[in-house]
XYZ file of C-alpha atoms in Angstrom:
621
model
C 52.081 -14.778 26.052
C 52.057 -13.532 22.501
C 50.204 -10.932 20.523
C 49.279 -10.694 16.854
C 50.762 -7.214 16.574
C 54.385 -6.776 15.608
C 56.898 -5.906 18.300
C 57.874 -2.265 18.357
C 61.169 -0.999 16.980
C 62.481 -0.628 20.511
C 61.746 -4.286 21.178
C 63.730 -5.290 18.106
C 66.560 -2.981 19.128
C 67.205 -4.866 22.342
C 67.509 -8.225 20.573
C 71.092 -8.668 19.496
C 72.506 -10.442 16.500
C 72.868 -14.206 16.608
C 76.196 -15.907 17.190
C 75.156 -19.076 15.386
C 77.533 -21.967 15.742
C 78.451 -24.320 12.929
C 75.789 -26.877 12.049
C 76.029 -30.475 11.037
C 75.408 -30.708 7.329
C 74.707 -34.398 6.819
C 71.408 -36.066 7.457
C 72.702 -38.778 9.746
C 73.445 -37.090 13.066
C 74.810 -38.488 16.294
C 73.702 -37.121 19.631
C 75.542 -37.090 22.936
C 72.505 -37.854 25.093
C 72.798 -41.652 25.133
C 72.424 -41.870 28.896
C 69.367 -39.625 29.102
C 65.695 -40.344 28.524
C 62.919 -38.387 26.876
C 61.156 -35.913 29.134
C 57.399 -35.277 29.061
C 55.808 -32.056 30.350
C 52.097 -31.757 31.122
C 50.837 -28.178 31.063
C 47.717 -27.429 33.074
C 45.909 -24.140 33.305
C 45.599 -24.326 37.068
C 42.466 -22.204 37.326
C 40.554 -24.461 34.922
C 41.848 -27.958 35.702
C 39.558 -28.837 38.617
C 36.528 -26.754 37.661
C 33.463 -29.039 37.642
C 30.991 -26.292 36.648
C 29.663 -26.755 33.088
C 27.632 -23.522 32.792
C 30.107 -21.709 30.523
C 28.193 -18.441 30.428
C 30.111 -15.856 28.351
C 31.697 -13.375 30.748
C 30.381 -15.487 33.629
C 31.466 -14.660 37.163
C 33.415 -16.991 39.385
C 30.135 -17.849 41.111
C 28.365 -18.547 37.801
C 31.059 -20.492 35.952
C 33.173 -21.854 38.782
C 36.920 -22.100 39.243
C 39.459 -24.827 39.968
C 41.594 -24.950 43.103
C 45.000 -26.265 44.112
C 43.168 -28.895 46.163
C 41.592 -30.338 42.996
C 44.971 -31.870 42.177
C 44.306 -34.827 44.425
C 46.591 -37.815 44.844
C 44.336 -39.693 42.414
C 44.482 -36.901 39.818
C 48.256 -36.671 40.077
C 48.635 -40.447 39.832
C 46.584 -40.484 36.621
C 48.699 -37.683 35.126
C 51.875 -39.489 36.125
C 50.578 -42.728 34.564
C 50.004 -40.867 31.313
C 53.788 -40.755 31.042
C 54.540 -37.357 32.609
C 57.711 -36.131 34.329
C 56.902 -32.457 34.966
C 53.661 -30.566 35.559
C 53.707 -26.953 34.440
C 51.163 -25.259 36.685
C 50.249 -22.253 34.549
C 48.937 -19.103 36.208
C 50.185 -19.633 39.767
C 51.772 -16.247 40.680
C 49.244 -13.688 41.925
C 47.983 -11.758 38.912
C 45.405 -9.002 38.483
C 41.820 -10.249 38.915
C 38.369 -8.677 39.174
C 37.108 -10.718 42.137
C 36.989 -8.855 45.466
C 39.588 -10.103 47.944
C 39.893 -6.910 49.990
C 39.143 -8.755 53.251
C 42.426 -10.596 52.723
C 44.384 -7.364 52.339
C 44.372 -7.476 48.529
C 43.370 -4.308 46.693
C 40.742 -4.466 43.946
C 42.041 -4.290 40.394
C 40.754 -1.746 37.887
C 38.846 -3.475 35.037
C 40.177 -0.807 32.671
C 43.606 -2.452 32.903
C 42.563 -6.101 33.295
C 41.862 -8.397 30.353
C 38.784 -10.533 30.896
C 37.048 -11.154 34.191
C 39.559 -13.630 35.560
C 42.564 -11.639 34.339
C 45.670 -12.562 32.410
C 48.126 -14.824 34.266
C 50.843 -12.850 32.498
C 49.965 -9.625 34.308
C 51.539 -10.582 37.633
C 50.529 -8.373 40.555
C 52.634 -9.876 43.352
C 55.518 -12.264 42.665
C 55.808 -13.351 46.283
C 52.353 -14.894 46.530
C 49.900 -16.981 44.518
C 46.574 -16.329 42.807
C 43.836 -16.116 45.488
C 41.313 -17.653 43.068
C 43.185 -20.956 43.368
C 42.859 -21.369 47.119
C 40.000 -22.824 49.135
C 41.009 -20.326 51.822
C 42.684 -17.312 50.173
C 44.248 -16.360 53.489
C 46.235 -19.612 53.371
C 46.843 -19.620 49.630
C 50.600 -20.004 49.874
C 50.306 -22.966 52.226
C 47.833 -24.602 49.844
C 50.289 -24.236 46.968
C 53.154 -25.543 49.067
C 51.007 -28.588 49.828
C 50.459 -29.062 46.087
C 54.208 -28.967 45.494
C 54.605 -31.674 48.133
C 51.814 -33.835 46.642
C 53.290 -33.483 43.155
C 56.723 -34.566 44.349
C 55.180 -37.467 46.269
C 53.486 -38.607 43.046
C 56.868 -38.806 41.313
C 56.607 -35.648 39.237
C 58.301 -32.266 39.374
C 56.867 -28.737 39.353
C 57.264 -25.902 36.828
C 55.707 -22.443 37.198
C 55.800 -19.273 35.104
C 58.103 -16.316 35.539
C 57.357 -13.305 33.332
C 60.426 -11.055 33.464
C 59.550 -8.783 30.543
C 56.526 -7.141 32.152
C 54.340 -6.979 35.258
C 50.786 -5.834 35.970
C 50.068 -2.153 35.570
C 48.998 -2.150 39.217
C 51.772 -4.201 40.810
C 51.694 -4.332 44.607
C 54.350 -6.358 46.390
C 52.499 -6.806 49.660
C 54.282 -10.058 50.480
C 57.880 -9.051 49.767
C 60.440 -10.787 51.972
C 62.284 -8.585 54.419
C 64.677 -6.256 52.651
C 63.018 -6.605 49.231
C 61.977 -3.253 47.796
C 58.974 -3.075 45.496
C 59.334 -2.552 41.744
C 59.808 1.100 40.924
C 60.010 2.239 44.553
C 63.344 4.024 44.025
C 62.932 4.927 40.353
C 63.756 8.401 39.100
C 60.483 9.083 37.258
C 61.659 12.404 35.810
C 63.610 10.662 33.042
C 62.665 8.129 30.379
C 65.586 5.876 31.249
C 68.064 5.277 34.021
C 69.934 2.001 34.349
C 68.640 1.083 37.803
C 65.088 2.228 37.207
C 62.780 -0.783 37.058
C 60.559 0.863 34.432
C 60.780 3.069 31.355
C 58.853 6.333 31.693
C 57.150 8.903 29.490
C 57.950 12.060 31.494
C 55.323 14.775 31.896
C 52.544 12.470 30.740
C 49.591 10.597 32.195
C 48.541 7.102 31.192
C 45.328 6.884 29.189
C 43.198 3.786 28.734
C 43.142 2.708 25.060
C 40.142 3.555 22.924
C 37.412 0.943 22.418
C 38.460 -1.078 25.450
C 35.192 -2.383 26.921
C 35.918 -3.890 30.343
C 33.676 -6.717 31.559
C 31.663 -6.539 28.328
C 30.235 -3.202 29.432
C 29.028 -4.357 32.849
C 29.094 -1.624 35.476
C 31.837 -1.710 38.072
C 32.824 0.970 40.615
C 36.341 1.139 39.176
C 35.391 0.911 35.511
C 35.341 4.528 34.362
C 37.713 4.551 31.408
C 40.525 5.870 33.573
C 43.563 4.519 35.398
C 45.884 6.847 37.296
C 49.550 6.473 36.366
C 51.737 9.597 36.413
C 54.050 9.630 34.615
C 52.948 6.976 32.184
C 55.178 3.938 31.770
C 56.072 2.021 28.648
C 53.623 -0.778 27.953
C 54.659 -4.442 28.220
C 55.221 -5.007 24.510
C 57.437 -1.929 24.266
C 54.902 0.718 23.257
C 56.130 4.185 24.270
C 52.680 5.757 23.956
C 50.979 7.195 27.011
C 47.787 5.985 25.370
C 48.636 2.548 23.976
C 46.646 0.779 21.296
C 43.927 -1.649 22.360
C 46.006 -4.468 20.849
C 49.050 -3.564 22.931
C 49.679 -5.344 26.219
C 48.137 -2.326 27.930
C 47.435 -4.227 31.168
C 51.196 -4.533 31.740
C 54.279 -2.329 31.979
C 57.693 -3.174 30.568
C 60.637 -3.939 32.855
C 63.932 -2.120 32.254
C 66.953 -4.444 32.161
C 69.555 -1.800 31.475
C 68.873 -1.586 27.751
C 68.844 2.063 26.690
C 65.963 3.303 24.503
C 68.337 3.247 21.514
C 68.959 -0.472 22.084
C 72.504 -0.220 23.439
C 73.469 -2.135 26.562
C 74.206 -0.513 29.894
C 75.688 -3.574 31.619
C 78.686 -5.952 31.328
C 78.551 -8.128 28.205
C 79.556 -11.760 27.828
C 82.427 -12.692 25.551
C 81.508 -14.938 22.630
C 83.471 -17.884 24.034
C 81.028 -18.086 26.943
C 78.705 -19.910 24.526
C 80.681 -23.065 25.311
C 81.196 -22.458 29.025
C 79.302 -24.113 31.874
C 76.645 -22.480 34.029
C 79.177 -22.546 36.876
C 81.549 -20.422 34.804
C 78.696 -18.077 33.929
C 77.914 -17.754 37.628
C 81.550 -16.939 38.318
C 81.526 -14.293 35.574
C 78.670 -12.388 37.200
C 79.807 -12.744 40.783
C 80.630 -9.318 42.175
C 79.642 -7.448 38.994
C 77.438 -4.382 39.154
C 74.195 -5.231 37.309
C 70.885 -3.383 36.847
C 68.470 -3.460 39.764
C 65.794 -5.374 37.815
C 68.246 -8.253 37.312
C 68.648 -8.670 41.060
C 64.900 -8.447 41.686
C 64.012 -11.227 39.251
C 66.920 -13.426 40.312
C 65.674 -13.183 43.889
C 62.136 -14.032 42.772
C 63.344 -17.169 41.001
C 65.439 -18.241 43.979
C 62.479 -17.642 46.328
C 60.380 -20.159 44.402
C 63.293 -22.553 43.988
C 63.676 -22.604 47.767
C 59.993 -23.573 48.049
C 60.610 -26.691 45.983
C 59.675 -25.466 42.507
C 61.798 -27.539 40.115
C 61.815 -25.290 37.065
C 60.434 -22.288 35.265
C 58.777 -21.453 31.983
C 59.881 -17.973 30.946
C 57.322 -15.860 29.113
C 58.545 -13.886 26.066
C 62.192 -14.465 26.963
C 63.431 -12.977 23.694
C 62.276 -9.526 24.847
C 64.871 -9.616 27.629
C 68.643 -9.567 26.875
C 70.370 -12.939 27.029
C 73.023 -11.589 29.412
C 70.318 -11.313 32.067
C 69.359 -14.937 31.463
C 72.987 -15.968 31.932
C 72.984 -14.106 35.245
C 69.685 -15.538 36.516
C 69.866 -19.064 35.126
C 73.377 -19.636 36.442
C 72.180 -18.550 39.892
C 69.220 -20.947 39.696
C 71.461 -23.814 38.589
C 73.787 -23.098 41.491
C 70.834 -23.549 43.850
C 69.374 -26.507 41.902
C 71.659 -28.018 39.236
C 68.716 -30.045 37.889
C 66.357 -27.090 37.428
C 64.282 -27.338 34.233
C 64.400 -23.985 32.415
C 62.292 -23.481 29.285
C 61.786 -20.223 27.391
C 59.277 -18.818 24.938
C 61.394 -17.634 21.985
C 60.087 -17.220 18.423
C 63.086 -15.940 16.480
C 65.185 -18.855 15.114
C 68.192 -16.608 14.537
C 68.241 -16.030 18.306
C 67.922 -19.650 19.433
C 71.616 -20.275 19.957
C 72.101 -17.028 21.829
C 69.468 -17.969 24.374
C 70.608 -21.588 24.676
C 74.369 -21.092 24.668
C 74.809 -17.614 26.143
C 71.526 -17.376 28.063
C 71.962 -20.913 29.465
C 68.401 -21.998 28.693
C 67.761 -25.718 28.814
C 64.926 -25.605 26.292
C 63.180 -23.233 23.887
C 59.791 -23.517 22.203
C 60.040 -25.286 18.841
C 57.078 -23.287 17.556
C 58.308 -21.498 14.447
C 59.916 -24.587 12.911
C 58.465 -27.990 13.834
C 55.076 -26.875 15.195
C 54.291 -24.526 12.339
C 55.422 -27.070 9.746
C 53.313 -29.884 11.190
C 50.321 -27.543 11.195
C 50.965 -26.679 7.537
C 51.323 -30.361 6.614
C 48.027 -31.365 8.196
C 46.359 -28.454 6.393
C 47.866 -29.559 3.072
C 50.115 -26.555 2.460
C 53.547 -28.141 3.008
C 55.473 -31.303 2.165
C 56.700 -33.727 4.784
C 60.272 -33.403 3.471
C 60.316 -29.931 5.024
C 60.591 -31.667 8.411
C 63.894 -33.172 7.314
C 65.280 -29.729 6.532
C 64.258 -28.511 9.976
C 66.130 -31.391 11.581
C 69.220 -30.542 9.538
C 69.048 -26.846 10.364
C 68.758 -27.494 14.107
C 70.945 -30.600 14.379
C 73.290 -28.920 16.857
C 70.497 -27.727 19.165
C 67.620 -30.151 18.534
C 67.864 -31.547 22.066
C 67.091 -28.064 23.413
C 63.876 -27.477 21.448
C 60.676 -28.275 23.370
C 58.086 -29.930 21.098
C 54.345 -29.343 21.468
C 51.130 -29.205 19.440
C 48.923 -27.541 22.025
C 49.361 -24.913 24.719
C 47.494 -21.975 26.209
C 48.582 -19.587 23.427
C 47.757 -21.809 20.459
C 44.618 -22.969 18.701
C 43.603 -26.345 20.035
C 44.954 -29.281 18.030
C 41.458 -30.788 17.633
C 39.905 -27.500 16.506
C 38.967 -26.878 12.849
C 41.461 -24.003 12.864
C 44.281 -26.520 13.329
C 43.965 -30.252 12.586
C 40.179 -30.413 12.450
C 39.854 -33.340 14.871
C 41.773 -35.154 17.538
C 42.148 -38.113 15.168
C 43.777 -35.884 12.547
C 46.260 -34.825 15.196
C 47.507 -38.334 15.988
C 50.160 -38.630 13.232
C 51.365 -35.131 14.102
C 51.754 -36.196 17.711
C 53.752 -39.291 16.759
C 56.164 -37.277 14.625
C 56.458 -34.411 17.119
C 57.236 -36.848 19.934
C 59.697 -39.106 18.123
C 61.567 -37.011 15.537
C 64.126 -35.613 17.990
C 65.539 -36.028 21.476
C 63.725 -32.884 22.636
C 61.185 -32.986 25.476
C 57.511 -33.374 24.578
C 54.753 -31.204 26.055
C 51.005 -31.714 25.957
C 48.285 -29.367 27.228
C 45.605 -30.681 29.568
C 42.584 -31.872 27.606
C 44.649 -32.531 24.476
C 44.809 -36.225 25.355
C 40.985 -36.461 25.332
C 40.377 -34.317 22.245
C 39.450 -30.933 23.712
C 38.643 -28.576 20.807
C 37.853 -25.262 22.612
C 34.539 -24.578 20.882
C 33.152 -22.155 23.479
C 33.083 -18.370 23.287
C 33.837 -17.671 26.920
C 33.879 -13.880 26.964
C 37.171 -12.095 26.470
C 38.576 -15.300 25.046
C 37.016 -16.706 21.892
C 36.658 -20.184 20.405
C 39.680 -22.140 19.061
C 41.747 -21.513 22.225
C 40.948 -22.477 25.795
C 40.544 -19.066 27.393
C 43.164 -17.871 29.862
C 41.167 -14.726 30.667
C 37.783 -16.118 31.769
C 36.134 -18.445 34.246
C 35.189 -21.430 32.096
C 34.907 -25.188 32.085
C 36.840 -27.419 29.678
C 34.234 -29.954 28.458
C 36.313 -32.921 27.295
C 38.627 -32.614 30.272
C 35.620 -32.398 32.611
C 34.297 -35.661 31.191
C 37.628 -37.308 32.018
C 37.648 -35.646 35.456
C 34.190 -37.182 36.080
C 33.225 -34.953 38.974
C 36.540 -35.403 40.748
C 36.932 -39.165 40.301
C 39.586 -38.694 37.557
C 38.659 -42.043 36.045
C 37.499 -41.018 32.557
C 33.978 -42.131 33.419
C 32.329 -39.458 31.291
C 34.423 -39.988 28.165
C 33.081 -41.448 24.957
C 34.702 -44.679 23.694
C 36.559 -42.638 21.062
C 37.890 -40.229 23.693
C 39.001 -43.125 25.892
C 40.849 -44.653 22.955
C 42.563 -41.338 22.282
C 43.842 -41.128 25.853
C 45.181 -44.679 25.579
C 46.999 -43.633 22.394
C 48.646 -40.700 24.204
C 49.535 -42.868 27.192
C 51.095 -45.521 24.951
C 53.070 -43.017 22.892
C 54.320 -40.895 25.791
C 55.178 -43.855 27.989
C 57.154 -45.494 25.179
C 58.996 -42.255 24.441
C 60.208 -42.003 28.058
C 61.838 -45.425 27.964
C 63.278 -45.490 24.441
C 67.052 -45.323 24.019
C 66.704 -44.768 20.277
C 64.730 -41.545 20.715
C 67.769 -40.071 22.446
C 70.074 -41.343 19.707
C 70.540 -40.712 15.994
C 68.112 -39.653 13.271
C 67.856 -40.062 9.522
C 64.977 -39.329 7.182
C 64.053 -42.293 4.960
C 63.040 -42.441 1.317
C 59.865 -44.177 0.232
C 59.316 -45.965 -3.057
C 55.840 -46.663 -4.404
C 53.582 -46.634 -7.413
C 51.173 -44.057 -5.984
C 51.091 -40.402 -6.943
C 54.401 -38.965 -5.734
C 52.910 -35.556 -4.984
C 50.334 -37.143 -2.675
C 52.966 -39.227 -0.919
C 55.192 -36.155 -0.497
C 52.387 -34.315 1.299
C 51.020 -37.171 3.380
C 53.719 -39.722 4.232
C 56.783 -39.246 6.396
C 59.268 -41.943 7.351
C 62.439 -41.729 9.417
C 64.592 -43.832 11.664
C 65.898 -43.314 15.188
C 68.538 -45.552 16.685
C 70.979 -46.164 19.489
C 73.366 -49.021 20.232
C 70.540 -50.903 21.931
C 67.468 -50.036 19.859
C 66.503 -49.421 16.223
C 63.215 -47.791 15.225
C 61.539 -47.146 11.865
C 58.740 -44.590 12.206
C 56.096 -44.091 9.525
C 53.139 -41.688 9.633
C 50.260 -41.041 7.242
C 48.866 -37.517 7.572
C 46.022 -38.195 5.116
C 42.538 -38.721 6.542
C 41.423 -40.338 3.282
C 44.140 -42.393 1.576
C 45.581 -45.768 2.437
C 49.114 -45.966 1.043
C 51.416 -48.896 0.264
C 55.113 -48.408 -0.404
C 58.612 -49.528 0.453
C 60.614 -47.707 3.086
C 64.304 -47.676 2.125
C 66.951 -47.767 4.848
C 70.173 -46.599 3.149
C 73.510 -48.346 3.404
C 74.963 -45.564 5.559
C 72.357 -46.246 8.244
C 72.543 -50.030 8.020
C 76.323 -49.729 8.416
C 75.842 -47.730 11.624
C 73.341 -50.310 12.829
C 76.020 -52.957 12.208
C 73.457 -55.504 10.977
C 74.169 -58.210 8.433
C 72.096 -59.051 5.364
C 68.985 -61.066 6.149
C 65.332 -60.804 7.166
C 64.314 -59.290 10.505
C 60.944 -59.013 12.221
C 59.829 -55.562 13.383
C 56.991 -54.905 15.855
C 54.886 -51.740 16.086
C 55.215 -50.201 19.553
C 51.862 -48.398 19.351
C 49.699 -51.474 18.752
C 52.117 -54.189 19.961
C 50.560 -56.596 17.426
C 51.320 -55.175 13.975
C 54.423 -56.808 12.561
C 56.548 -56.253 9.496
C 59.626 -57.711 7.861
C 62.792 -55.762 7.212
C 64.851 -57.247 4.393
C 68.507 -56.291 4.163
C 70.387 -57.171 0.994
C 73.781 -55.863 -0.072
C 73.761 -53.549 2.930
C 70.463 -51.805 2.066
C 67.186 -52.297 3.919
C 63.626 -52.503 2.556
C 60.479 -52.480 4.707
C 57.143 -52.985 2.965
C 54.447 -50.862 4.584
C 50.708 -50.381 4.153
C 49.457 -47.523 6.273
C 45.793 -46.624 6.733
C 44.510 -43.032 6.922
C 45.952 -41.206 9.956
C 47.857 -44.318 11.006
C 51.381 -44.374 12.392
C 53.830 -47.162 13.095
C 56.803 -47.144 15.402
C 58.481 -50.320 14.217
C 61.111 -51.691 16.569
C 63.745 -54.088 15.270
């Protein structure tokens, strides 16, 4: 969850300075992950995945536009996702969040449209952390059992399960009606007479009443018994993004309230702090550090939430806006999760590069979003505003942490890769996908529909075109054609869309078995007679290698120009390959029929390449 507005000063105050470790300066880097394999994550927006309804009426109701269910993830569907080359499914939007649909007969209170975004609600305004979204169940009364069955089916298919946890904020109308015995609801014991107290779960604006922001138009103006421009909250709480206004701005996260983690309003910390040397200590040592220490109440609440889902078989978590919560808390919670499940997959949404090492090393995150560096640069390259050599600098800058940076080109927050606002077509996105997947040892994530060219062209209501809406009941057209009315056989896809899915399957499956992609990296120079400025903006070549495998990867980002050139493998790399002078055949792993010849003379390698528009090669020695 992100917002175009800047974080408030208070938000910045709670983010501490980076303790950046030394970085490798040279281009040729060795990794210590030789015995691991690439990991692939498949993100699905659970509410939309199985929806067969193609009406797509703006602001349509659940009856008009339909909704997907847990049961739509059949054994066949899961097998097809697994065969795409997937290790983990991130089921987005599982915890019970605020919705407009009436579920009062199941003991769920109606939510006020004045503090709900869209008709289906934001999955990042969680209303009850100990249950799941009733929209996703065939029988809402048995919604937890239906999700538990999905966990079991996913594991049976050979994949693991990730869900969201959103520690920075919760729904304005949070109601923990399914709390385990002994678990007190958020804010139940808060002292609301003061703005801050360490063990309060919220920050307050004493002697004030919450006011709905101006110009908020719930449900597009449709009448609703609860939609009156008012929501009772006395005293008002700070809003999720840190706004201290009783009447937040319409662009604030007004549907949520911020959680207090023991960070005073002036930004100072009201809890034990980790010593710098804990950056190099294990999660077990972090767990030992926190054992017996007095920590803020919110820390305990969210740790218990994570352990509740871990006990149900959830294999990992994606943490929303993790940088808005102090890294000491993450050390506390993540070390507890790892104690319960040492193999838990923990990935965090962080957008400040100067904070990456804090959240990896001190917060004990496994992975962070590589949005600000690799994603943004690939987007700029495909739009013609950056040179491919910039990717080499990113690899240098993050050489010590590259394994911890999750790569993606599509997710629920971003403009769809195939949309004109990004790459312009699914075909234009193919070289980006090759580079994103192969340039580092980091995991790769794709977003459902990406593999069949979904472009998010619909205005669905609260959500607008370019992104698949997370706030509305909608269908996802390209994905629905692959789903083929529940057959999950791609029967409705065009030949071009079928070819695209084969491309993704080939690339992802290869990445999961390649030793070289977990090994070393070096950017490669190209020599040619063509315009150097054009080549600098459109061609990127690099090598990845291990003891057992050598790869030369070449991508052409241009949709217009065929380019011919020599790829130069420097003596330093050839020496590490330990290969003698001579001629060697290389075979492209994407097509499995395109061959080339690598000539090595006097310890330097030359590979002659002709690459068509938008073409990529993964040449294997």
